[in-house]
Amino acid sequence: MGIVSLDQKSGRVQVSSFEIENRVLFEFFNKIGIGDRDEQFHKALYIGVLALMEDRLSSFLSRTSNELGTELESLKLIFDMKKELFYRSSVKGLLAEEDIAEFLVSFLEKQRLPDRVELTGDVAGRLHRNKTGDIVCYLNGDGGRRIAIECKFDKGIRLGDIQSKDVFTRKSDTAWSQLLEAQANRDGRAGIIVFDLSLVDSSILNAIQDVRFVPAVGFVAIIDSQKGDYKNLAIAYMLARDVVLNTKEVSLDVDVLNVLLNRIIKDLVDVSSIKALVHANINNCKKIISQIEKSMLLMEFSQRYLVKFLSEGTLSKEDLLEFYSGEEVRDRFRLIERDINELAL
């Protein structure tokens, strides 16, 4: 007789005495008090059964909502319970990646495009120990032309445009940083970050709604997985695909860029002069010096990337990621700020 039996009259599941040799299960229950283990076991069993029942129920309900009749309500109840569990756990991330990859494979087949879709979220990329970039799409099966896709079912991620970026504050993931990081890590020529309508910060939802292209950064797409609505991802993918396939080298006017660079250098000299004057009254001007140091660091930092841009005609995704994050500037400023604070009053 098996371990699991059913009492048809009472509608109860009966589990006979059994043992399991599994290190993961042992470590989990070993951290739980004896009095709480039964309750946690019941929860784990329930969640596991719901996981086995997943099978894209959301898309199924969306496609058959007019055909289910009286059974629709019971199915909706099951789906609501599942949504309550999965959309509050780390499971949602893995499910999101798999569902999006499955949609892309199906979409590409319907469009008769030979692109190849690969799940890469559990494999480190070009950046050291970095797994950013959940999906990589190889255009026409060509390994040299790729679209990097990052899936973020997370309300804690904000848009993070560079105009509001403060490099002197603690680093945090944003849509911009994840797009740049995914492309740098997966060697992508274009990038897409995917948010779910039910799990997206209001600031992103207010700015985007559907699909948005951020020049030199990538595409942001908002899907509705609960309704099986991935059309915005399809739009973003086709646009990104066109960008990759039609990108051409741009000839830059070096003389014009030299004019811009010379102006920045002049501004830097002017700021240095101001700094020398402020030092004469250092005891009353520490805050002013601090702000000037920030400006100088930022201008030197920007100047370096302009020089590289001038010599090479473009910046790589790695360069754009470093320029956006500005971690180097923040680290250098910490040392300067310490020296300023140690000056005699």
mmCIF file of C-alpha atoms in Angstrom:
data_model
loop_
_atom_site.group_PDB
_atom_site.id
_atom_site.type_symbol
_atom_site.label_atom_id
_atom_site.label_comp_id
_atom_site.label_asym_id
_atom_site.label_seq_id
_atom_site.Cartn_x
_atom_site.Cartn_y
_atom_site.Cartn_z
ATOM 1 C CA MET A 1 0.000 0.000 0.000
ATOM 2 C CA GLY A 2 1.255 3.485 -0.841
ATOM 3 C CA ILE A 3 2.197 6.262 1.559
ATOM 4 C CA VAL A 4 -0.697 8.523 0.513
ATOM 5 C CA SER A 5 -4.351 7.414 0.744
ATOM 6 C CA LEU A 6 -7.675 9.231 0.490
ATOM 7 C CA ASP A 7 -10.758 9.056 2.711
ATOM 8 C CA GLN A 8 -13.517 9.591 0.162
ATOM 9 C CA LYS A 9 -16.263 10.078 2.774
ATOM 10 C CA SER A 10 -14.504 12.792 4.762
ATOM 11 C CA GLY A 11 -12.553 14.227 1.828
ATOM 12 C CA ARG A 12 -9.277 13.983 3.747
ATOM 13 C CA VAL A 13 -5.761 13.051 2.661
ATOM 14 C CA GLN A 14 -3.998 10.496 4.858
ATOM 15 C CA VAL A 15 -0.209 10.127 4.924
ATOM 16 C CA SER A 16 1.289 7.073 6.613
ATOM 17 C CA SER A 17 4.531 7.133 8.558
ATOM 18 C CA PHE A 18 7.563 7.621 6.325
ATOM 19 C CA GLU A 19 11.114 9.001 6.247
ATOM 20 C CA ILE A 20 12.913 11.119 3.643
ATOM 21 C CA GLU A 21 16.680 11.398 3.228
ATOM 22 C CA ASN A 22 17.090 14.869 1.712
ATOM 23 C CA ARG A 23 19.679 17.417 2.850
ATOM 24 C CA VAL A 24 17.627 20.463 1.780
ATOM 25 C CA LEU A 25 14.558 19.293 3.717
ATOM 26 C CA PHE A 26 16.666 18.396 6.745
ATOM 27 C CA GLU A 27 18.370 21.815 6.869
ATOM 28 C CA PHE A 28 15.007 23.580 6.486
ATOM 29 C CA PHE A 29 13.259 21.753 9.344
ATOM 30 C CA ASN A 30 16.409 21.756 11.478
ATOM 31 C CA LYS A 31 16.129 25.565 11.728
ATOM 32 C CA ILE A 32 12.489 25.389 12.876
ATOM 33 C CA GLY A 33 11.379 24.789 16.459
ATOM 34 C CA ILE A 34 9.859 21.403 17.251
ATOM 35 C CA GLY A 35 6.463 22.933 17.992
ATOM 36 C CA ASP A 36 6.296 24.667 14.588
ATOM 37 C CA ARG A 37 7.461 21.833 12.336
ATOM 38 C CA ASP A 38 4.017 20.277 11.698
ATOM 39 C CA GLU A 39 2.535 23.605 10.622
ATOM 40 C CA GLN A 40 5.461 24.331 8.311
ATOM 41 C CA PHE A 41 5.212 20.824 6.832
ATOM 42 C CA HIS A 42 1.529 21.387 6.000
ATOM 43 C CA LYS A 43 2.353 24.724 4.345
ATOM 44 C CA ALA A 44 5.211 23.219 2.325
ATOM 45 C CA LEU A 45 3.006 20.351 1.126
ATOM 46 C CA TYR A 46 0.206 22.731 0.140
ATOM 47 C CA ILE A 47 2.504 25.103 -1.755
ATOM 48 C CA GLY A 48 4.154 22.180 -3.524
ATOM 49 C CA VAL A 49 0.806 20.865 -4.750
ATOM 50 C CA LEU A 50 -0.124 24.318 -6.038
ATOM 51 C CA ALA A 51 3.202 24.495 -7.868
ATOM 52 C CA LEU A 52 2.454 21.210 -9.640
ATOM 53 C CA MET A 53 -0.935 22.595 -10.664
ATOM 54 C CA GLU A 54 0.571 25.780 -12.158
ATOM 55 C CA ASP A 55 0.715 24.918 -15.904
ATOM 56 C CA ARG A 56 0.015 28.485 -17.040
ATOM 57 C CA LEU A 57 -3.463 28.698 -15.430
ATOM 58 C CA SER A 58 -3.566 32.451 -15.895
ATOM 59 C CA SER A 59 -3.327 32.227 -19.699
ATOM 60 C CA PHE A 60 -5.874 29.401 -19.718
ATOM 61 C CA LEU A 61 -8.463 31.451 -17.833
ATOM 62 C CA SER A 62 -7.894 34.431 -20.128
ATOM 63 C CA ARG A 63 -8.408 32.380 -23.297
ATOM 64 C CA THR A 64 -11.469 30.434 -22.096
ATOM 65 C CA SER A 65 -13.310 32.932 -19.882
ATOM 66 C CA ASN A 66 -16.434 32.770 -22.090
ATOM 67 C CA GLU A 67 -16.542 28.969 -22.286
ATOM 68 C CA LEU A 68 -16.070 27.737 -18.736
ATOM 69 C CA GLY A 69 -19.640 28.267 -17.515
ATOM 70 C CA THR A 70 -20.304 27.367 -13.889
ATOM 71 C CA GLU A 71 -16.785 25.915 -13.410
ATOM 72 C CA LEU A 72 -15.134 29.299 -13.934
ATOM 73 C CA GLU A 73 -15.671 30.517 -10.381
ATOM 74 C CA SER A 74 -14.022 27.481 -8.797
ATOM 75 C CA LEU A 75 -11.075 27.774 -11.173
ATOM 76 C CA LYS A 76 -10.734 31.457 -10.336
ATOM 77 C CA LEU A 77 -10.640 30.599 -6.646
ATOM 78 C CA ILE A 78 -7.775 28.171 -7.260
ATOM 79 C CA PHE A 79 -5.928 30.758 -9.318
ATOM 80 C CA ASP A 80 -6.410 33.461 -6.656
ATOM 81 C CA MET A 81 -4.928 31.170 -4.017
ATOM 82 C CA LYS A 82 -1.975 30.421 -6.245
ATOM 83 C CA LYS A 83 -1.471 34.088 -7.057
ATOM 84 C CA GLU A 84 -1.493 34.950 -3.366
ATOM 85 C CA LEU A 85 1.274 32.444 -2.703
ATOM 86 C CA PHE A 86 3.502 32.784 -5.733
ATOM 87 C CA TYR A 87 3.429 36.534 -6.170
ATOM 88 C CA ARG A 88 4.783 36.939 -2.643
ATOM 89 C CA SER A 89 7.669 34.514 -2.929
ATOM 90 C CA SER A 90 10.971 34.113 -4.738
ATOM 91 C CA VAL A 91 9.271 31.492 -6.938
ATOM 92 C CA LYS A 92 7.730 34.279 -9.013
ATOM 93 C CA GLY A 93 11.121 35.215 -10.491
ATOM 94 C CA LEU A 94 11.840 31.768 -11.888
ATOM 95 C CA LEU A 95 8.269 31.371 -13.148
ATOM 96 C CA ALA A 96 8.463 34.764 -14.852
ATOM 97 C CA GLU A 97 11.655 33.884 -16.718
ATOM 98 C CA GLU A 98 10.307 30.523 -17.871
ATOM 99 C CA ASP A 99 6.943 31.953 -18.967
ATOM 100 C CA ILE A 100 8.569 34.810 -20.870
ATOM 101 C CA ALA A 101 11.042 32.468 -22.581
ATOM 102 C CA GLU A 102 8.162 30.134 -23.499
ATOM 103 C CA PHE A 103 6.168 33.044 -24.916
ATOM 104 C CA LEU A 104 9.133 34.243 -26.993
ATOM 105 C CA VAL A 105 9.731 30.781 -28.444
ATOM 106 C CA SER A 106 6.068 30.527 -29.434
ATOM 107 C CA PHE A 107 6.020 34.088 -30.775
ATOM 108 C CA LEU A 108 9.125 33.568 -32.908
ATOM 109 C CA GLU A 109 7.704 30.354 -34.337
ATOM 110 C CA LYS A 110 4.498 32.165 -35.350
ATOM 111 C CA GLN A 111 6.534 34.966 -36.921
ATOM 112 C CA ARG A 112 8.738 32.386 -38.658
ATOM 113 C CA LEU A 113 11.875 33.997 -37.283
ATOM 114 C CA PRO A 114 14.967 31.796 -36.763
ATOM 115 C CA ASP A 115 16.009 33.517 -33.516
ATOM 116 C CA ARG A 116 17.127 31.275 -30.653
ATOM 117 C CA VAL A 117 15.964 31.822 -27.051
ATOM 118 C CA GLU A 118 18.158 30.743 -24.141
ATOM 119 C CA LEU A 119 17.513 30.960 -20.374
ATOM 120 C CA THR A 120 20.682 32.305 -18.735
ATOM 121 C CA GLY A 121 19.525 33.551 -15.316
ATOM 122 C CA ASP A 122 21.423 30.870 -13.372
ATOM 123 C CA VAL A 123 24.708 31.247 -15.286
ATOM 124 C CA ALA A 124 27.338 33.952 -14.727
ATOM 125 C CA GLY A 125 28.122 36.148 -17.709
ATOM 126 C CA ARG A 126 31.034 38.341 -18.782
ATOM 127 C CA LEU A 127 31.030 40.357 -15.549
ATOM 128 C CA HIS A 128 32.600 38.670 -12.521
ATOM 129 C CA ARG A 129 30.049 36.481 -10.687
ATOM 130 C CA ASN A 130 27.220 38.399 -12.303
ATOM 131 C CA LYS A 131 24.016 36.652 -13.456
ATOM 132 C CA THR A 132 22.092 39.718 -14.646
ATOM 133 C CA GLY A 133 20.343 39.008 -17.946
ATOM 134 C CA ASP A 134 17.795 36.224 -17.496
ATOM 135 C CA ILE A 135 17.246 35.492 -21.200
ATOM 136 C CA VAL A 136 19.477 35.896 -24.248
ATOM 137 C CA CYS A 137 17.983 35.848 -27.751
ATOM 138 C CA TYR A 138 20.371 35.076 -30.616
ATOM 139 C CA LEU A 139 19.159 36.786 -33.786
ATOM 140 C CA ASN A 140 18.978 34.460 -36.763
ATOM 141 C CA GLY A 141 20.834 31.959 -34.598
ATOM 142 C CA ASP A 142 23.906 34.224 -34.836
ATOM 143 C CA GLY A 143 25.892 34.317 -31.600
ATOM 144 C CA GLY A 144 27.283 37.754 -32.427
ATOM 145 C CA ARG A 145 23.940 39.581 -32.463
ATOM 146 C CA ARG A 146 22.066 39.240 -29.211
ATOM 147 C CA ILE A 147 19.207 40.791 -27.262
ATOM 148 C CA ALA A 148 19.584 40.592 -23.481
ATOM 149 C CA ILE A 149 16.345 40.400 -21.496
ATOM 150 C CA GLU A 150 16.024 40.994 -17.743
ATOM 151 C CA CYS A 151 12.797 39.966 -15.948
ATOM 152 C CA LYS A 152 11.940 42.020 -12.860
ATOM 153 C CA PHE A 153 8.777 41.001 -11.023
ATOM 154 C CA ASP A 154 9.727 43.314 -8.170
ATOM 155 C CA LYS A 155 7.994 46.424 -6.836
ATOM 156 C CA GLY A 156 11.250 47.655 -5.335
ATOM 157 C CA ILE A 157 12.813 48.564 -8.700
ATOM 158 C CA ARG A 158 12.475 52.188 -9.847
ATOM 159 C CA LEU A 159 13.102 53.703 -13.275
ATOM 160 C CA GLY A 160 16.358 55.422 -12.260
ATOM 161 C CA ASP A 161 16.872 57.835 -15.174
ATOM 162 C CA ILE A 162 20.251 59.548 -15.142
ATOM 163 C CA GLN A 163 18.768 63.000 -14.481
ATOM 164 C CA SER A 164 17.661 61.861 -11.033
ATOM 165 C CA LYS A 165 20.719 59.674 -10.390
ATOM 166 C CA ASP A 166 22.862 60.695 -7.399
ATOM 167 C CA VAL A 167 26.147 58.794 -7.613
ATOM 168 C CA PHE A 168 27.014 59.758 -4.026
ATOM 169 C CA THR A 169 24.163 57.746 -2.514
ATOM 170 C CA ARG A 170 24.100 54.020 -1.874
ATOM 171 C CA LYS A 171 23.935 51.866 -4.989
ATOM 172 C CA SER A 172 20.552 50.293 -5.780
ATOM 173 C CA ASP A 173 19.161 48.460 -8.791
ATOM 174 C CA THR A 174 17.023 50.472 -11.227
ATOM 175 C CA ALA A 175 15.509 49.769 -14.637
ATOM 176 C CA TRP A 176 18.326 51.779 -16.276
ATOM 177 C CA SER A 177 21.119 50.051 -14.349
ATOM 178 C CA GLN A 178 19.664 46.574 -14.938
ATOM 179 C CA LEU A 179 19.292 47.236 -18.665
ATOM 180 C CA LEU A 180 22.897 48.393 -19.011
ATOM 181 C CA GLU A 181 24.190 45.625 -16.749
ATOM 182 C CA ALA A 182 22.286 42.897 -18.609
ATOM 183 C CA GLN A 183 23.682 44.019 -21.966
ATOM 184 C CA ALA A 184 27.222 44.362 -20.639
ATOM 185 C CA ASN A 185 27.039 40.973 -18.905
ATOM 186 C CA ARG A 186 25.482 39.095 -21.833
ATOM 187 C CA ASP A 187 27.218 41.002 -24.640
ATOM 188 C CA GLY A 188 23.856 42.216 -25.931
ATOM 189 C CA ARG A 189 23.524 44.786 -28.683
ATOM 190 C CA ALA A 190 20.087 45.696 -27.325
ATOM 191 C CA GLY A 191 18.329 45.133 -24.037
ATOM 192 C CA ILE A 192 14.788 44.717 -22.717
ATOM 193 C CA ILE A 193 13.651 44.805 -19.096
ATOM 194 C CA VAL A 194 10.247 43.248 -18.434
ATOM 195 C CA PHE A 195 7.949 44.238 -15.563
ATOM 196 C CA ASP A 196 4.617 42.690 -14.608
ATOM 197 C CA LEU A 197 1.575 44.929 -14.179
ATOM 198 C CA SER A 198 0.829 43.489 -10.736
ATOM 199 C CA LEU A 199 4.437 43.807 -9.519
ATOM 200 C CA VAL A 200 5.825 47.128 -10.722
ATOM 201 C CA ASP A 201 6.609 50.345 -8.902
ATOM 202 C CA SER A 202 4.091 53.143 -9.503
ATOM 203 C CA SER A 203 6.829 55.490 -10.718
ATOM 204 C CA ILE A 204 7.609 53.109 -13.602
ATOM 205 C CA LEU A 205 3.937 52.532 -14.348
ATOM 206 C CA ASN A 206 3.270 56.279 -14.480
ATOM 207 C CA ALA A 207 6.194 56.882 -16.831
ATOM 208 C CA ILE A 208 5.719 53.952 -19.200
ATOM 209 C CA GLN A 209 2.312 52.177 -19.125
ATOM 210 C CA ASP A 210 3.162 49.931 -22.104
ATOM 211 C CA VAL A 211 6.537 50.135 -23.888
ATOM 212 C CA ARG A 212 9.271 52.760 -23.777
ATOM 213 C CA PHE A 213 12.618 53.107 -25.500
ATOM 214 C CA VAL A 214 15.439 54.808 -23.602
ATOM 215 C CA PRO A 215 18.111 55.865 -26.143
ATOM 216 C CA ALA A 216 21.498 54.170 -25.590
ATOM 217 C CA VAL A 217 19.999 52.198 -22.676
ATOM 218 C CA GLY A 218 17.240 49.893 -23.922
ATOM 219 C CA PHE A 219 13.539 49.012 -23.889
ATOM 220 C CA VAL A 220 11.153 48.807 -20.934
ATOM 221 C CA ALA A 221 8.039 46.634 -21.391
ATOM 222 C CA ILE A 222 5.145 46.021 -19.003
ATOM 223 C CA ILE A 223 3.248 42.759 -19.393
ATOM 224 C CA ASP A 224 0.194 41.341 -17.593
ATOM 225 C CA SER A 225 1.071 37.720 -16.858
ATOM 226 C CA GLN A 226 -2.111 37.114 -14.873
ATOM 227 C CA LYS A 227 -4.116 37.682 -18.049
ATOM 228 C CA GLY A 228 -1.562 36.028 -20.301
ATOM 229 C CA ASP A 229 -1.011 39.378 -22.063
ATOM 230 C CA TYR A 230 2.539 39.602 -23.417
ATOM 231 C CA LYS A 231 1.872 41.879 -26.399
ATOM 232 C CA ASN A 232 4.086 44.686 -25.043
ATOM 233 C CA LEU A 233 7.004 42.256 -24.848
ATOM 234 C CA ALA A 234 6.370 41.251 -28.470
ATOM 235 C CA ILE A 235 6.398 44.932 -29.504
ATOM 236 C CA ALA A 236 9.594 45.641 -27.572
ATOM 237 C CA TYR A 237 11.290 42.550 -28.982
ATOM 238 C CA MET A 238 10.525 43.391 -32.600
ATOM 239 C CA LEU A 239 11.711 46.972 -32.104
ATOM 240 C CA ALA A 240 14.897 45.802 -30.389
ATOM 241 C CA ARG A 241 15.434 43.297 -33.174
ATOM 242 C CA ASP A 242 15.178 46.052 -35.794
ATOM 243 C CA VAL A 243 17.639 48.190 -33.824
ATOM 244 C CA VAL A 244 20.207 45.370 -33.684
ATOM 245 C CA LEU A 245 19.870 44.371 -37.330
ATOM 246 C CA ASN A 246 19.906 47.933 -38.691
ATOM 247 C CA THR A 247 22.463 49.642 -36.469
ATOM 248 C CA LYS A 248 25.234 51.269 -38.474
ATOM 249 C CA GLU A 249 28.469 52.977 -37.546
ATOM 250 C CA VAL A 250 28.024 56.723 -37.070
ATOM 251 C CA SER A 251 30.624 59.173 -38.328
ATOM 252 C CA LEU A 252 31.224 61.820 -35.649
ATOM 253 C CA ASP A 253 32.326 65.402 -36.180
ATOM 254 C CA VAL A 254 35.509 65.394 -34.106
ATOM 255 C CA ASP A 255 35.973 69.162 -34.341
ATOM 256 C CA VAL A 256 32.591 69.840 -32.749
ATOM 257 C CA LEU A 257 33.306 67.381 -29.951
ATOM 258 C CA ASN A 258 36.653 69.095 -29.377
ATOM 259 C CA VAL A 259 34.818 72.381 -28.849
ATOM 260 C CA LEU A 260 32.609 70.709 -26.219
ATOM 261 C CA LEU A 261 35.622 69.137 -24.541
ATOM 262 C CA ASN A 262 37.544 72.420 -24.418
ATOM 263 C CA ARG A 263 34.579 74.123 -22.753
ATOM 264 C CA ILE A 264 34.478 71.410 -20.093
ATOM 265 C CA ILE A 265 38.212 71.857 -19.488
ATOM 266 C CA LYS A 266 37.729 75.627 -19.137
ATOM 267 C CA ASP A 267 34.917 75.061 -16.644
ATOM 268 C CA LEU A 268 37.164 72.728 -14.688
ATOM 269 C CA VAL A 269 39.896 75.370 -14.501
ATOM 270 C CA ASP A 270 37.337 77.931 -13.313
ATOM 271 C CA VAL A 271 36.120 75.579 -10.600
ATOM 272 C CA SER A 272 39.731 75.015 -9.499
ATOM 273 C CA SER A 273 40.161 78.771 -9.156
ATOM 274 C CA ILE A 274 37.050 78.971 -7.017
ATOM 275 C CA LYS A 275 38.390 76.179 -4.836
ATOM 276 C CA ALA A 276 41.630 78.122 -4.222
ATOM 277 C CA LEU A 277 39.660 81.177 -3.104
ATOM 278 C CA VAL A 278 37.429 79.154 -0.832
ATOM 279 C CA HIS A 279 40.440 77.601 0.922
ATOM 280 C CA ALA A 280 41.328 81.065 2.234
ATOM 281 C CA ASN A 281 38.213 80.900 4.381
ATOM 282 C CA ILE A 282 38.147 77.129 4.922
ATOM 283 C CA ASN A 283 36.704 77.156 8.438
ATOM 284 C CA ASN A 284 33.454 78.701 7.195
ATOM 285 C CA CYS A 285 33.252 77.004 3.828
ATOM 286 C CA LYS A 286 33.512 73.248 4.336
ATOM 287 C CA LYS A 287 30.119 72.595 2.769
ATOM 288 C CA ILE A 288 30.983 74.746 -0.226
ATOM 289 C CA ILE A 289 34.257 72.888 -0.734
ATOM 290 C CA SER A 290 32.435 69.585 -0.488
ATOM 291 C CA GLN A 291 30.026 70.581 -3.260
ATOM 292 C CA ILE A 292 32.859 71.902 -5.411
ATOM 293 C CA GLU A 293 34.816 68.662 -4.956
ATOM 294 C CA LYS A 294 31.784 66.735 -6.103
ATOM 295 C CA SER A 295 31.506 68.938 -9.170
ATOM 296 C CA MET A 296 35.180 68.560 -9.988
ATOM 297 C CA LEU A 297 35.098 64.802 -9.622
ATOM 298 C CA LEU A 298 32.022 64.565 -11.820
ATOM 299 C CA MET A 299 33.521 66.854 -14.460
ATOM 300 C CA GLU A 300 36.794 64.898 -14.512
ATOM 301 C CA PHE A 301 34.810 61.672 -14.683
ATOM 302 C CA SER A 302 32.654 62.957 -17.563
ATOM 303 C CA GLN A 303 35.694 64.393 -19.334
ATOM 304 C CA ARG A 304 37.406 60.997 -19.341
ATOM 305 C CA TYR A 305 34.428 59.344 -20.990
ATOM 306 C CA LEU A 306 34.118 62.183 -23.487
ATOM 307 C CA VAL A 307 37.755 61.702 -24.461
ATOM 308 C CA LYS A 308 37.147 57.985 -24.929
ATOM 309 C CA PHE A 309 33.988 58.731 -26.897
ATOM 310 C CA LEU A 310 35.976 61.196 -29.044
ATOM 311 C CA SER A 311 38.717 58.694 -29.807
ATOM 312 C CA GLU A 312 36.520 55.630 -30.369
ATOM 313 C CA GLY A 313 33.325 57.170 -31.713
ATOM 314 C CA THR A 314 31.099 55.342 -29.206
ATOM 315 C CA LEU A 315 30.989 53.837 -25.729
ATOM 316 C CA SER A 316 30.524 50.146 -24.946
ATOM 317 C CA LYS A 317 27.727 48.918 -22.715
ATOM 318 C CA GLU A 318 30.331 48.337 -19.991
ATOM 319 C CA ASP A 319 31.424 51.971 -20.303
ATOM 320 C CA LEU A 320 27.826 53.191 -20.166
ATOM 321 C CA LEU A 321 27.175 51.036 -17.094
ATOM 322 C CA GLU A 322 30.245 52.452 -15.311
ATOM 323 C CA PHE A 323 29.346 56.001 -16.388
ATOM 324 C CA TYR A 324 25.782 55.564 -15.143
ATOM 325 C CA SER A 325 26.678 54.033 -11.766
ATOM 326 C CA GLY A 326 29.515 56.461 -11.005
ATOM 327 C CA GLU A 327 30.839 54.216 -8.224
ATOM 328 C CA GLU A 328 34.391 55.376 -8.852
ATOM 329 C CA VAL A 329 33.378 58.987 -8.195
ATOM 330 C CA ARG A 330 31.593 58.066 -4.999
ATOM 331 C CA ASP A 331 34.589 56.106 -3.664
ATOM 332 C CA ARG A 332 37.014 58.929 -4.456
ATOM 333 C CA PHE A 333 34.726 61.463 -2.791
ATOM 334 C CA ARG A 334 34.690 59.495 0.463
ATOM 335 C CA LEU A 335 38.455 60.044 0.825
ATOM 336 C CA ILE A 336 38.150 63.754 0.001
ATOM 337 C CA GLU A 337 35.232 64.189 2.409
ATOM 338 C CA ARG A 338 37.283 62.583 5.191
ATOM 339 C CA ASP A 339 40.132 65.051 4.595
ATOM 340 C CA ILE A 340 37.706 67.965 4.620
ATOM 341 C CA ASN A 341 36.244 66.878 7.943
ATOM 342 C CA GLU A 342 39.734 66.557 9.457
ATOM 343 C CA LEU A 343 40.616 70.178 8.680
ATOM 344 C CA ALA A 344 41.101 72.330 11.796
ATOM 345 C CA LEU A 345 38.108 74.418 12.833
#
